[in-house]
Amino acid sequence: MTTVERPAVNTTRVWLAAPLCRAPEPSDRPVVRDDLMRTWVPAVGAVYCSADGRHRATWQQLRVQHDLVEVRTR
């Protein structure tokens, strides 16, 4: 029997927009990108800021309004 090694599975997280967001904010507060291709970074407190600094939102606001994808840095 031959053993085949497989590459690690990509574990990028995705959060789909949901009108009733009951899932808590991830404890690690990841950088995320929305469906309008804006990058959101965690700021002081429970707020996220767009990378350009023009927009602010809580995690719950982002979840209700946008599909979110974790931005992975390697």
N, CA, C and O atoms as a Tripos MOL2 file, in Angstrom:
@<TRIPOS>MOLECULE
protein
  296   295    74     0     0
PROTEIN
NO_CHARGES

@<TRIPOS>ATOM
      1 N           0.8420   -1.1760    0.0000 N.3       1 MET1
      2 CA          0.0000    0.0000    0.0000 C.3       1 MET1
      3 C           0.8860    1.2390    0.0000 C.2       1 MET1
      4 O           1.8600    1.3150    0.7500 O.2       1 MET1
      5 N           0.5470    2.1990   -0.8380 N.am      2 THR2
      6 CA          1.3240    3.4270   -0.9530 C.3       2 THR2
      7 C           0.6500    4.5380   -0.1610 C.2       2 THR2
      8 O          -0.5690    4.6930   -0.2190 O.2       2 THR2
      9 N           1.4350    5.3070    0.5750 N.am      3 THR3
     10 CA          0.9090    6.4410    1.3240 C.3       3 THR3
     11 C           1.1400    7.7080    0.5200 C.2       3 THR3
     12 O           2.2450    7.9600    0.0410 O.2       3 THR3
     13 N           0.0950    8.4950    0.3760 N.am      4 VAL4
     14 CA          0.1860    9.7530   -0.3630 C.3       4 VAL4
     15 C           0.0080   10.8910    0.6200 C.2       4 VAL4
     16 O          -0.9880   10.9440    1.3420 O.2       4 VAL4
     17 N           0.9740   11.8090    0.6520 N.am      5 GLU5
     18 CA          0.8480   12.9760    1.5140 C.3       5 GLU5
     19 C           0.0720   14.0490    0.7840 C.2       5 GLU5
     20 O           0.3100   14.3180   -0.3930 O.2       5 GLU5
     21 N          -0.8540   14.6530    1.4930 N.am      6 ARG6
     22 CA         -1.6760   15.7080    0.8990 C.3       6 ARG6
     23 C          -1.3370   17.0340    1.5650 C.2       6 ARG6
     24 O          -1.0110   17.0720    2.7510 O.2       6 ARG6
     25 N          -1.4120   18.1160    0.8070 N.am      7 PRO7
     26 CA         -1.1440   19.4220    1.4120 C.3       7 PRO7
     27 C          -2.2010   19.7590    2.4570 C.2       7 PRO7
     28 O          -3.3260   19.2630    2.4010 O.2       7 PRO7
     29 N          -1.8300   20.5960    3.3960 N.am      8 ALA8
     30 CA         -2.7780   21.0190    4.4290 C.3       8 ALA8
     31 C          -3.9820   21.6960    3.7910 C.2       8 ALA8
     32 O          -3.8630   22.4010    2.7890 O.2       8 ALA8
     33 N          -5.1210   21.4710    4.3800 N.am      9 VAL9
     34 CA         -6.3560   22.0710    3.8830 C.3       9 VAL9
     35 C          -6.3460   23.5610    4.2060 C.2       9 VAL9
     36 O          -5.9630   23.9640    5.3040 O.2       9 VAL9
     37 N          -6.7680   24.3700    3.2460 N.am     10 ASN10
     38 CA         -6.8820   25.8060    3.4780 C.3      10 ASN10
     39 C          -7.9980   26.0390    4.4870 C.2      10 ASN10
     40 O          -9.1350   25.6250    4.2600 O.2      10 ASN10
     41 N          -7.6900   26.6840    5.5740 N.am     11 THR11
     42 CA         -8.6660   26.8670    6.6380 C.3      11 THR11
     43 C          -9.1960   28.2870    6.7210 C.2      11 THR11
     44 O          -9.5850   28.7390    7.7980 O.2      11 THR11
     45 N          -9.2180   28.9860    5.6170 N.am     12 THR12
     46 CA         -9.7720   30.3390    5.6070 C.3      12 THR12
     47 C         -11.2390   30.2790    5.9950 C.2      12 THR12
     48 O         -11.9960   29.4790    5.4450 O.2      12 THR12
     49 N         -11.6420   31.1160    6.9340 N.am     13 ARG13
     50 CA        -13.0300   31.1110    7.3960 C.3      13 ARG13
     51 C         -13.8870   32.0570    6.5690 C.2      13 ARG13
     52 O         -13.4030   33.0600    6.0440 O.2      13 ARG13
     53 N         -15.1730   31.7170    6.4610 N.am     14 VAL14
     54 CA        -16.1440   32.5160    5.7150 C.3      14 VAL14
     55 C         -17.3770   32.6830    6.5900 C.2      14 VAL14
     56 O         -17.8120   31.7370    7.2470 O.2      14 VAL14
     57 N         -17.9410   33.8950    6.5980 N.am     15 TRP15
     58 CA        -19.1830   34.1730    7.3000 C.3      15 TRP15
     59 C         -20.1540   34.7500    6.2870 C.2      15 TRP15
     60 O         -19.8770   35.7920    5.6930 O.2      15 TRP15
     61 N         -21.2830   34.0980    6.0780 N.am     16 LEU16
     62 CA        -22.2750   34.5920    5.1350 C.3      16 LEU16
     63 C         -23.1930   35.5740    5.8350 C.2      16 LEU16
     64 O         -23.4740   35.4400    7.0260 O.2      16 LEU16
     65 N         -23.6650   36.5760    5.0760 N.am     17 ALA17
     66 CA        -24.5610   37.5800    5.6400 C.3      17 ALA17
     67 C         -25.7950   36.8860    6.1920 C.2      17 ALA17
     68 O         -26.3550   35.9920    5.5570 O.2      17 ALA17
     69 N         -26.2050   37.2980    7.3600 N.am     18 ALA18
     70 CA        -27.3670   36.6800    7.9920 C.3      18 ALA18
     71 C         -28.1790   37.7440    8.7100 C.2      18 ALA18
     72 O         -27.6250   38.5170    9.4910 O.2      18 ALA18
     73 N         -29.4890   37.7980    8.4580 N.am     19 PRO19
     74 CA        -30.3080   38.8020    9.1230 C.3      19 PRO19
     75 C         -30.3530   38.6040   10.6370 C.2      19 PRO19
     76 O         -30.4840   39.5740   11.3840 O.2      19 PRO19
     77 N         -30.2470   37.3690   11.0890 N.am     20 LEU20
     78 CA        -30.2390   37.0910   12.5240 C.3      20 LEU20
     79 C         -28.8900   36.4910   12.8910 C.2      20 LEU20
     80 O         -28.7060   35.2750   12.8630 O.2      20 LEU20
     81 N         -27.9620   37.3560   13.2330 N.am     21 CYS21
     82 CA        -26.5880   36.9170   13.5230 C.3      21 CYS21
     83 C         -26.4750   36.5400   14.9850 C.2      21 CYS21
     84 O         -26.3560   37.4080   15.8500 O.2      21 CYS21
     85 N         -26.5120   35.2660   15.2570 N.am     22 ARG22
     86 CA        -26.3820   34.8350   16.6460 C.3      22 ARG22
     87 C         -24.9940   34.3090   16.9520 C.2      22 ARG22
     88 O         -24.6480   34.0970   18.1140 O.2      22 ARG22
     89 N         -24.2050   34.1000   15.9240 N.am     23 ALA23
     90 CA        -22.8480   33.6110   16.1520 C.3      23 ALA23
     91 C         -22.0130   34.7380   16.7580 C.2      23 ALA23
     92 O         -22.0630   35.8710   16.2790 O.2      23 ALA23
     93 N         -21.2570   34.4420   17.7950 N.am     24 PRO24
     94 CA        -20.4390   35.4860   18.4130 C.3      24 PRO24
     95 C         -19.2680   35.8930   17.5190 C.2      24 PRO24
     96 O         -18.8810   35.1760   16.5970 O.2      24 PRO24
     97 N         -18.7330   37.0450   17.8200 N.am     25 GLU25
     98 CA        -17.5320   37.5050   17.1200 C.3      25 GLU25
     99 C         -16.3950   36.5320   17.4070 C.2      25 GLU25
    100 O         -16.2450   36.0820   18.5430 O.2      25 GLU25
    101 N         -15.5920   36.2010   16.3990 N.am     26 PRO26
    102 CA        -14.4580   35.3050   16.6520 C.3      26 PRO26
    103 C         -13.5280   35.9120   17.7060 C.2      26 PRO26
    104 O         -13.2490   37.1110   17.6800 O.2      26 PRO26
    105 N         -13.0610   35.0930   18.6160 N.am     27 SER27
    106 CA        -12.2250   35.5990   19.7080 C.3      27 SER27
    107 C         -10.8920   36.1470   19.2190 C.2      27 SER27
    108 O         -10.2870   36.9830   19.8910 O.2      27 SER27
    109 N         -10.4210   35.6850   18.0500 N.am     28 ASP28
    110 CA         -9.1410   36.1730   17.5420 C.3      28 ASP28
    111 C          -9.2770   37.4310   16.6830 C.2      28 ASP28
    112 O          -8.2680   37.9660   16.2210 O.2      28 ASP28
    113 N         -10.4960   37.9110   16.4610 N.am     29 ARG29
    114 CA        -10.7810   39.1450   15.7100 C.3      29 ARG29
    115 C          -9.9570   39.2310   14.4240 C.2      29 ARG29
    116 O          -9.0500   40.0580   14.3320 O.2      29 ARG29
    117 N         -10.2560   38.3930   13.4350 N.am     30 PRO30
    118 CA         -9.4650   38.3600   12.2010 C.3      30 PRO30
    119 C          -9.7140   39.5700   11.3120 C.2      30 PRO30
    120 O         -10.7570   40.2170   11.4010 O.2      30 PRO30
    121 N          -8.7520   39.8640   10.4630 N.am     31 VAL31
    122 CA         -8.9530   40.8320    9.3860 C.3      31 VAL31
    123 C          -9.8420   40.1370    8.3680 C.2      31 VAL31
    124 O          -9.6070   38.9790    8.0230 O.2      31 VAL31
    125 N         -10.8740   40.8440    7.8800 N.am     32 VAL32
    126 CA        -11.8080   40.2370    6.9260 C.3      32 VAL32
    127 C         -12.0050   41.1450    5.7170 C.2      32 VAL32
    128 O         -11.7290   42.3440    5.7660 O.2      32 VAL32
    129 N         -12.4870   40.5490    4.6370 N.am     33 ARG33
    130 CA        -12.8250   41.2990    3.4260 C.3      33 ARG33
    131 C         -14.3020   41.0630    3.1570 C.2      33 ARG33
    132 O         -14.7860   39.9360    3.2690 O.2      33 ARG33
    133 N         -15.0290   42.1370    2.7980 N.am     34 ASP34
    134 CA        -16.4610   41.9870    2.5290 C.3      34 ASP34
    135 C         -16.7220   41.7600    1.0490 C.2      34 ASP34
    136 O         -15.7920   41.7160    0.2440 O.2      34 ASP34
    137 N         -17.9990   41.6160    0.6970 N.am     35 ASP35
    138 CA        -18.3690   41.3260   -0.6860 C.3      35 ASP35
    139 C         -18.2230   42.5300   -1.6120 C.2      35 ASP35
    140 O         -18.4340   42.4110   -2.8190 O.2      35 ASP35
    141 N         -17.8670   43.6760   -1.0620 N.am     36 LEU36
    142 CA        -17.5520   44.8630   -1.8700 C.3      36 LEU36
    143 C         -16.0380   45.0500   -1.9820 C.2      36 LEU36
    144 O         -15.5590   46.0820   -2.4520 O.2      36 LEU36
    145 N         -15.2940   44.0280   -1.5410 N.am     37 MET37
    146 CA        -13.8240   43.9940   -1.5870 C.3      37 MET37
    147 C         -13.1600   45.0100   -0.6610 C.2      37 MET37
    148 O         -12.0040   45.3760   -0.8740 O.2      37 MET37
    149 N         -13.8780   45.4690    0.3650 N.am     38 ARG38
    150 CA        -13.2750   46.3260    1.3880 C.3      38 ARG38
    151 C         -12.6510   45.4320    2.4500 C.2      38 ARG38
    152 O         -13.2360   44.4230    2.8440 O.2      38 ARG38
    153 N         -11.4810   45.8000    2.9060 N.am     39 THR39
    154 CA        -10.8190   45.0770    3.9890 C.3      39 THR39
    155 C         -11.1560   45.7710    5.2990 C.2      39 THR39
    156 O         -11.0790   46.9950    5.4040 O.2      39 THR39
    157 N         -11.5310   44.9790    6.2950 N.am     40 TRP40
    158 CA        -11.8930   45.4830    7.6140 C.3      40 TRP40
    159 C         -10.8910   44.9610    8.6330 C.2      40 TRP40
    160 O         -10.6210   43.7610    8.6960 O.2      40 TRP40
    161 N         -10.3400   45.8720    9.4320 N.am     41 VAL41
    162 CA         -9.3550   45.4980   10.4470 C.3      41 VAL41
    163 C          -9.9090   45.8150   11.8340 C.2      41 VAL41
    164 O         -10.6090   46.8140   12.0040 O.2      41 VAL41
    165 N          -9.6070   44.9790   12.8260 N.am     42 PRO42
    166 CA        -10.0900   45.2580   14.1750 C.3      42 PRO42
    167 C          -9.4460   46.5290   14.7200 C.2      42 PRO42
    168 O          -8.2560   46.7780   14.5260 O.2      42 PRO42
    169 N         -10.2530   47.3140   15.3990 N.am     43 ALA43
    170 CA         -9.7700   48.5500   16.0240 C.3      43 ALA43
    171 C          -9.9760   48.4250   17.5340 C.2      43 ALA43
    172 O         -10.3860   47.3730   18.0250 O.2      43 ALA43
    173 N          -9.6980   49.4770   18.2490 N.am     44 VAL44
    174 CA         -9.8610   49.4840   19.7010 C.3      44 VAL44
    175 C         -11.3320   49.2670   20.0440 C.2      44 VAL44
    176 O         -12.2180   49.8250   19.3970 O.2      44 VAL44
    177 N         -11.5790   48.4720   21.0430 N.am     45 GLY45
    178 CA        -12.9530   48.1660   21.4380 C.3      45 GLY45
    179 C         -13.5390   47.1070   20.5270 C.2      45 GLY45
    180 O         -12.8150   46.2680   19.9910 O.2      45 GLY45
    181 N         -14.8410   47.1450   20.3520 N.am     46 ALA46
    182 CA        -15.5410   46.1280   19.5500 C.3      46 ALA46
    183 C         -15.8010   46.6150   18.1340 C.2      46 ALA46
    184 O         -16.7670   46.1880   17.5020 O.2      46 ALA46
    185 N         -14.9630   47.4930   17.6340 N.am     47 VAL47
    186 CA        -15.1950   48.1210   16.3340 C.3      47 VAL47
    187 C         -14.2000   47.6030   15.2980 C.2      47 VAL47
    188 O         -13.0520   47.2940   15.6170 O.2      47 VAL47
    189 N         -14.6610   47.5160   14.0650 N.am     48 TYR48
    190 CA        -13.8050   47.2390   12.9120 C.3      48 TYR48
    191 C         -13.7610   48.5010   12.0640 C.2      48 TYR48
    192 O         -14.7580   49.2180   11.9670 O.2      48 TYR48
    193 N         -12.6200   48.7790   11.4530 N.am     49 CYS49
    194 CA        -12.4660   49.9280   10.5580 C.3      49 CYS49
    195 C         -12.0810   49.4290    9.1760 C.2      49 CYS49
    196 O         -11.3480   48.4510    9.0320 O.2      49 CYS49
    197 N         -12.5920   50.1230    8.1600 N.am     50 SER50
    198 CA        -12.1540   49.7870    6.8040 C.3      50 SER50
    199 C         -10.6880   50.1770    6.6870 C.2      50 SER50
    200 O         -10.2230   51.0770    7.3860 O.2      50 SER50
    201 N          -9.9690   49.5090    5.8160 N.am     51 ALA51
    202 CA         -8.5270   49.7440    5.6870 C.3      51 ALA51
    203 C          -8.2100   51.1960    5.3690 C.2      51 ALA51
    204 O          -7.1550   51.6990    5.7570 O.2      51 ALA51
    205 N          -9.1150   51.8790    4.6640 N.am     52 ASP52
    206 CA         -8.8740   53.2850    4.3350 C.3      52 ASP52
    207 C          -9.2750   54.2280    5.4670 C.2      52 ASP52
    208 O          -9.0750   55.4390    5.3620 O.2      52 ASP52
    209 N          -9.8410   53.6840    6.5520 N.am     53 GLY53
    210 CA        -10.2130   54.4890    7.7100 C.3      53 GLY53
    211 C         -11.4990   55.2770    7.5570 C.2      53 GLY53
    212 O         -11.8540   56.0440    8.4520 O.2      53 GLY53
    213 N         -12.2000   55.1130    6.4620 N.am     54 ARG54
    214 CA        -13.4060   55.9140    6.2060 C.3      54 ARG54
    215 C         -14.6780   55.3280    6.8100 C.2      54 ARG54
    216 O         -15.6610   56.0480    6.9790 O.2      54 ARG54
    217 N         -14.6790   54.0330    7.1390 N.am     55 HIS55
    218 CA        -15.8870   53.3780    7.6320 C.3      55 HIS55
    219 C         -15.5920   52.6490    8.9340 C.2      55 HIS55
    220 O         -14.5020   52.1130    9.1310 O.2      55 HIS55
    221 N         -16.5920   52.6390    9.8260 N.am     56 ARG56
    222 CA        -16.4890   51.9200   11.0900 C.3      56 ARG56
    223 C         -17.7540   51.0970   11.2710 C.2      56 ARG56
    224 O         -18.8450   51.5350   10.9040 O.2      56 ARG56
    225 N         -17.6080   49.9070   11.8350 N.am     57 ALA57
    226 CA        -18.7630   49.0470   12.0810 C.3      57 ALA57
    227 C         -18.4170   48.0240   13.1520 C.2      57 ALA57
    228 O         -17.2520   47.6800   13.3490 O.2      57 ALA57
    229 N         -19.4400   47.5470   13.8360 N.am     58 THR58
    230 CA        -19.2360   46.4440   14.7740 C.3      58 THR58
    231 C         -19.2490   45.1360   13.9880 C.2      58 THR58
    232 O         -19.6420   45.1120   12.8220 O.2      58 THR58
    233 N         -18.8230   44.0640   14.6210 N.am     59 TRP59
    234 CA        -18.8510   42.7520   13.9740 C.3      59 TRP59
    235 C         -20.2790   42.3900   13.5680 C.2      59 TRP59
    236 O         -20.5090   41.8860   12.4690 O.2      59 TRP59
    237 N         -21.2320   42.6480   14.4580 N.am     60 GLN60
    238 CA        -22.6240   42.3080   14.1420 C.3      60 GLN60
    239 C         -23.1240   43.0940   12.9290 C.2      60 GLN60
    240 O         -23.8320   42.5370   12.0900 O.2      60 GLN60
    241 N         -22.7710   44.3700   12.8220 N.am     61 GLN61
    242 CA        -23.1690   45.1580   11.6430 C.3      61 GLN61
    243 C         -22.5590   44.5810   10.3720 C.2      61 GLN61
    244 O         -23.2330   44.4870    9.3470 O.2      61 GLN61
    245 N         -21.2960   44.1980   10.4320 N.am     62 LEU62
    246 CA        -20.6540   43.6000    9.2570 C.3      62 LEU62
    247 C         -21.3450   42.3000    8.8720 C.2      62 LEU62
    248 O         -21.5920   42.0570    7.6910 O.2      62 LEU62
    249 N         -21.6590   41.4630    9.8570 N.am     63 ARG63
    250 CA        -22.2920   40.1730    9.5820 C.3      63 ARG63
    251 C         -23.6740   40.3230    8.9550 C.2      63 ARG63
    252 O         -24.0430   39.5420    8.0790 O.2      63 ARG63
    253 N         -24.4320   41.3090    9.3910 N.am     64 VAL64
    254 CA        -25.7840   41.5030    8.8590 C.3      64 VAL64
    255 C         -25.7310   42.0280    7.4280 C.2      64 VAL64
    256 O         -26.5810   41.6690    6.6130 O.2      64 VAL64
    257 N         -24.7600   42.8600    7.1120 N.am     65 GLN65
    258 CA        -24.7400   43.5640    5.8310 C.3      65 GLN65
    259 C         -23.8940   42.9020    4.7530 C.2      65 GLN65
    260 O         -24.1280   43.1480    3.5700 O.2      65 GLN65
    261 N         -22.9300   42.0780    5.1120 N.am     66 HIS66
    262 CA        -21.9700   41.5900    4.1150 C.3      66 HIS66
    263 C         -21.6320   40.1190    4.3080 C.2      66 HIS66
    264 O         -21.7210   39.5840    5.4140 O.2      66 HIS66
    265 N         -21.2420   39.4750    3.2090 N.am     67 ASP67
    266 CA        -20.5480   38.1920    3.2860 C.3      67 ASP67
    267 C         -19.0970   38.5390    3.6100 C.2      67 ASP67
    268 O         -18.5340   39.4610    3.0200 O.2      67 ASP67
    269 N         -18.4990   37.8130    4.5320 N.am     68 LEU68
    270 CA        -17.1330   38.1200    4.9650 C.3      68 LEU68
    271 C         -16.2150   36.9240    4.7320 C.2      68 LEU68
    272 O         -16.6100   35.7720    4.9130 O.2      68 LEU68
    273 N         -14.9950   37.2200    4.3310 N.am     69 VAL69
    274 CA        -13.9710   36.1950    4.1420 C.3      69 VAL69
    275 C         -12.7330   36.6230    4.9160 C.2      69 VAL69
    276 O         -12.3020   37.7730    4.8340 O.2      69 VAL69
    277 N         -12.1730   35.6960    5.6590 N.am     70 GLU70
    278 CA        -10.9680   35.9840    6.4260 C.3      70 GLU70
    279 C          -9.8050   36.2850    5.4900 C.2      70 GLU70
    280 O          -9.6160   35.5910    4.4900 O.2      70 GLU70
    281 N          -9.0260   37.3160    5.8060 N.am     71 VAL71
    282 CA         -7.8320   37.6570    5.0330 C.3      71 VAL71
    283 C          -6.6600   36.9660    5.7140 C.2      71 VAL71
    284 O          -6.3200   37.2740    6.8560 O.2      71 VAL71
    285 N          -6.0570   36.0410    5.0090 N.am     72 ARG72
    286 CA         -4.9440   35.2650    5.5550 C.3      72 ARG72
    287 C          -3.6330   35.9060    5.1550 C.2      72 ARG72
    288 O          -3.4430   36.2970    4.0030 O.2      72 ARG72
    289 N          -2.7280   36.0120    6.1170 N.am     73 THR73
    290 CA         -1.4000   36.5520    5.8230 C.3      73 THR73
    291 C          -0.3850   35.4450    6.0060 C.2      73 THR73
    292 O          -0.3950   34.7410    7.0150 O.2      73 THR73
    293 N           0.4790   35.2960    5.0410 N.am     74 ARG74
    294 CA          1.5180   34.2570    5.1280 C.3      74 ARG74
    295 C           2.8330   34.8210    4.7120 C.2      74 ARG74
    296 O           3.8380   34.1100    4.7140 O.2      74 ARG74
@<TRIPOS>BOND
     1     1     2 1
     2     2     3 1
     3     3     4 2
     4     3     5 am
     5     5     6 1
     6     6     7 1
     7     7     8 2
     8     7     9 am
     9     9    10 1
    10    10    11 1
    11    11    12 2
    12    11    13 am
    13    13    14 1
    14    14    15 1
    15    15    16 2
    16    15    17 am
    17    17    18 1
    18    18    19 1
    19    19    20 2
    20    19    21 am
    21    21    22 1
    22    22    23 1
    23    23    24 2
    24    23    25 am
    25    25    26 1
    26    26    27 1
    27    27    28 2
    28    27    29 am
    29    29    30 1
    30    30    31 1
    31    31    32 2
    32    31    33 am
    33    33    34 1
    34    34    35 1
    35    35    36 2
    36    35    37 am
    37    37    38 1
    38    38    39 1
    39    39    40 2
    40    39    41 am
    41    41    42 1
    42    42    43 1
    43    43    44 2
    44    43    45 am
    45    45    46 1
    46    46    47 1
    47    47    48 2
    48    47    49 am
    49    49    50 1
    50    50    51 1
    51    51    52 2
    52    51    53 am
    53    53    54 1
    54    54    55 1
    55    55    56 2
    56    55    57 am
    57    57    58 1
    58    58    59 1
    59    59    60 2
    60    59    61 am
    61    61    62 1
    62    62    63 1
    63    63    64 2
    64    63    65 am
    65    65    66 1
    66    66    67 1
    67    67    68 2
    68    67    69 am
    69    69    70 1
    70    70    71 1
    71    71    72 2
    72    71    73 am
    73    73    74 1
    74    74    75 1
    75    75    76 2
    76    75    77 am
    77    77    78 1
    78    78    79 1
    79    79    80 2
    80    79    81 am
    81    81    82 1
    82    82    83 1
    83    83    84 2
    84    83    85 am
    85    85    86 1
    86    86    87 1
    87    87    88 2
    88    87    89 am
    89    89    90 1
    90    90    91 1
    91    91    92 2
    92    91    93 am
    93    93    94 1
    94    94    95 1
    95    95    96 2
    96    95    97 am
    97    97    98 1
    98    98    99 1
    99    99   100 2
   100    99   101 am
   101   101   102 1
   102   102   103 1
   103   103   104 2
   104   103   105 am
   105   105   106 1
   106   106   107 1
   107   107   108 2
   108   107   109 am
   109   109   110 1
   110   110   111 1
   111   111   112 2
   112   111   113 am
   113   113   114 1
   114   114   115 1
   115   115   116 2
   116   115   117 am
   117   117   118 1
   118   118   119 1
   119   119   120 2
   120   119   121 am
   121   121   122 1
   122   122   123 1
   123   123   124 2
   124   123   125 am
   125   125   126 1
   126   126   127 1
   127   127   128 2
   128   127   129 am
   129   129   130 1
   130   130   131 1
   131   131   132 2
   132   131   133 am
   133   133   134 1
   134   134   135 1
   135   135   136 2
   136   135   137 am
   137   137   138 1
   138   138   139 1
   139   139   140 2
   140   139   141 am
   141   141   142 1
   142   142   143 1
   143   143   144 2
   144   143   145 am
   145   145   146 1
   146   146   147 1
   147   147   148 2
   148   147   149 am
   149   149   150 1
   150   150   151 1
   151   151   152 2
   152   151   153 am
   153   153   154 1
   154   154   155 1
   155   155   156 2
   156   155   157 am
   157   157   158 1
   158   158   159 1
   159   159   160 2
   160   159   161 am
   161   161   162 1
   162   162   163 1
   163   163   164 2
   164   163   165 am
   165   165   166 1
   166   166   167 1
   167   167   168 2
   168   167   169 am
   169   169   170 1
   170   170   171 1
   171   171   172 2
   172   171   173 am
   173   173   174 1
   174   174   175 1
   175   175   176 2
   176   175   177 am
   177   177   178 1
   178   178   179 1
   179   179   180 2
   180   179   181 am
   181   181   182 1
   182   182   183 1
   183   183   184 2
   184   183   185 am
   185   185   186 1
   186   186   187 1
   187   187   188 2
   188   187   189 am
   189   189   190 1
   190   190   191 1
   191   191   192 2
   192   191   193 am
   193   193   194 1
   194   194   195 1
   195   195   196 2
   196   195   197 am
   197   197   198 1
   198   198   199 1
   199   199   200 2
   200   199   201 am
   201   201   202 1
   202   202   203 1
   203   203   204 2
   204   203   205 am
   205   205   206 1
   206   206   207 1
   207   207   208 2
   208   207   209 am
   209   209   210 1
   210   210   211 1
   211   211   212 2
   212   211   213 am
   213   213   214 1
   214   214   215 1
   215   215   216 2
   216   215   217 am
   217   217   218 1
   218   218   219 1
   219   219   220 2
   220   219   221 am
   221   221   222 1
   222   222   223 1
   223   223   224 2
   224   223   225 am
   225   225   226 1
   226   226   227 1
   227   227   228 2
   228   227   229 am
   229   229   230 1
   230   230   231 1
   231   231   232 2
   232   231   233 am
   233   233   234 1
   234   234   235 1
   235   235   236 2
   236   235   237 am
   237   237   238 1
   238   238   239 1
   239   239   240 2
   240   239   241 am
   241   241   242 1
   242   242   243 1
   243   243   244 2
   244   243   245 am
   245   245   246 1
   246   246   247 1
   247   247   248 2
   248   247   249 am
   249   249   250 1
   250   250   251 1
   251   251   252 2
   252   251   253 am
   253   253   254 1
   254   254   255 1
   255   255   256 2
   256   255   257 am
   257   257   258 1
   258   258   259 1
   259   259   260 2
   260   259   261 am
   261   261   262 1
   262   262   263 1
   263   263   264 2
   264   263   265 am
   265   265   266 1
   266   266   267 1
   267   267   268 2
   268   267   269 am
   269   269   270 1
   270   270   271 1
   271   271   272 2
   272   271   273 am
   273   273   274 1
   274   274   275 1
   275   275   276 2
   276   275   277 am
   277   277   278 1
   278   278   279 1
   279   279   280 2
   280   279   281 am
   281   281   282 1
   282   282   283 1
   283   283   284 2
   284   283   285 am
   285   285   286 1
   286   286   287 1
   287   287   288 2
   288   287   289 am
   289   289   290 1
   290   290   291 1
   291   291   292 2
   292   291   293 am
   293   293   294 1
   294   294   295 1
   295   295   296 2
@<TRIPOS>SUBSTRUCTURE
     1 MET1         2 RESIDUE 1 A MET
     2 THR2         6 RESIDUE 1 A THR
     3 THR3        10 RESIDUE 1 A THR
     4 VAL4        14 RESIDUE 1 A VAL
     5 GLU5        18 RESIDUE 1 A GLU
     6 ARG6        22 RESIDUE 1 A ARG
     7 PRO7        26 RESIDUE 1 A PRO
     8 ALA8        30 RESIDUE 1 A ALA
     9 VAL9        34 RESIDUE 1 A VAL
    10 ASN10       38 RESIDUE 1 A ASN
    11 THR11       42 RESIDUE 1 A THR
    12 THR12       46 RESIDUE 1 A THR
    13 ARG13       50 RESIDUE 1 A ARG
    14 VAL14       54 RESIDUE 1 A VAL
    15 TRP15       58 RESIDUE 1 A TRP
    16 LEU16       62 RESIDUE 1 A LEU
    17 ALA17       66 RESIDUE 1 A ALA
    18 ALA18       70 RESIDUE 1 A ALA
    19 PRO19       74 RESIDUE 1 A PRO
    20 LEU20       78 RESIDUE 1 A LEU
    21 CYS21       82 RESIDUE 1 A CYS
    22 ARG22       86 RESIDUE 1 A ARG
    23 ALA23       90 RESIDUE 1 A ALA
    24 PRO24       94 RESIDUE 1 A PRO
    25 GLU25       98 RESIDUE 1 A GLU
    26 PRO26      102 RESIDUE 1 A PRO
    27 SER27      106 RESIDUE 1 A SER
    28 ASP28      110 RESIDUE 1 A ASP
    29 ARG29      114 RESIDUE 1 A ARG
    30 PRO30      118 RESIDUE 1 A PRO
    31 VAL31      122 RESIDUE 1 A VAL
    32 VAL32      126 RESIDUE 1 A VAL
    33 ARG33      130 RESIDUE 1 A ARG
    34 ASP34      134 RESIDUE 1 A ASP
    35 ASP35      138 RESIDUE 1 A ASP
    36 LEU36      142 RESIDUE 1 A LEU
    37 MET37      146 RESIDUE 1 A MET
    38 ARG38      150 RESIDUE 1 A ARG
    39 THR39      154 RESIDUE 1 A THR
    40 TRP40      158 RESIDUE 1 A TRP
    41 VAL41      162 RESIDUE 1 A VAL
    42 PRO42      166 RESIDUE 1 A PRO
    43 ALA43      170 RESIDUE 1 A ALA
    44 VAL44      174 RESIDUE 1 A VAL
    45 GLY45      178 RESIDUE 1 A GLY
    46 ALA46      182 RESIDUE 1 A ALA
    47 VAL47      186 RESIDUE 1 A VAL
    48 TYR48      190 RESIDUE 1 A TYR
    49 CYS49      194 RESIDUE 1 A CYS
    50 SER50      198 RESIDUE 1 A SER
    51 ALA51      202 RESIDUE 1 A ALA
    52 ASP52      206 RESIDUE 1 A ASP
    53 GLY53      210 RESIDUE 1 A GLY
    54 ARG54      214 RESIDUE 1 A ARG
    55 HIS55      218 RESIDUE 1 A HIS
    56 ARG56      222 RESIDUE 1 A ARG
    57 ALA57      226 RESIDUE 1 A ALA
    58 THR58      230 RESIDUE 1 A THR
    59 TRP59      234 RESIDUE 1 A TRP
    60 GLN60      238 RESIDUE 1 A GLN
    61 GLN61      242 RESIDUE 1 A GLN
    62 LEU62      246 RESIDUE 1 A LEU
    63 ARG63      250 RESIDUE 1 A ARG
    64 VAL64      254 RESIDUE 1 A VAL
    65 GLN65      258 RESIDUE 1 A GLN
    66 HIS66      262 RESIDUE 1 A HIS
    67 ASP67      266 RESIDUE 1 A ASP
    68 LEU68      270 RESIDUE 1 A LEU
    69 VAL69      274 RESIDUE 1 A VAL
    70 GLU70      278 RESIDUE 1 A GLU
    71 VAL71      282 RESIDUE 1 A VAL
    72 ARG72      286 RESIDUE 1 A ARG
    73 THR73      290 RESIDUE 1 A THR
    74 ARG74      294 RESIDUE 1 A ARG
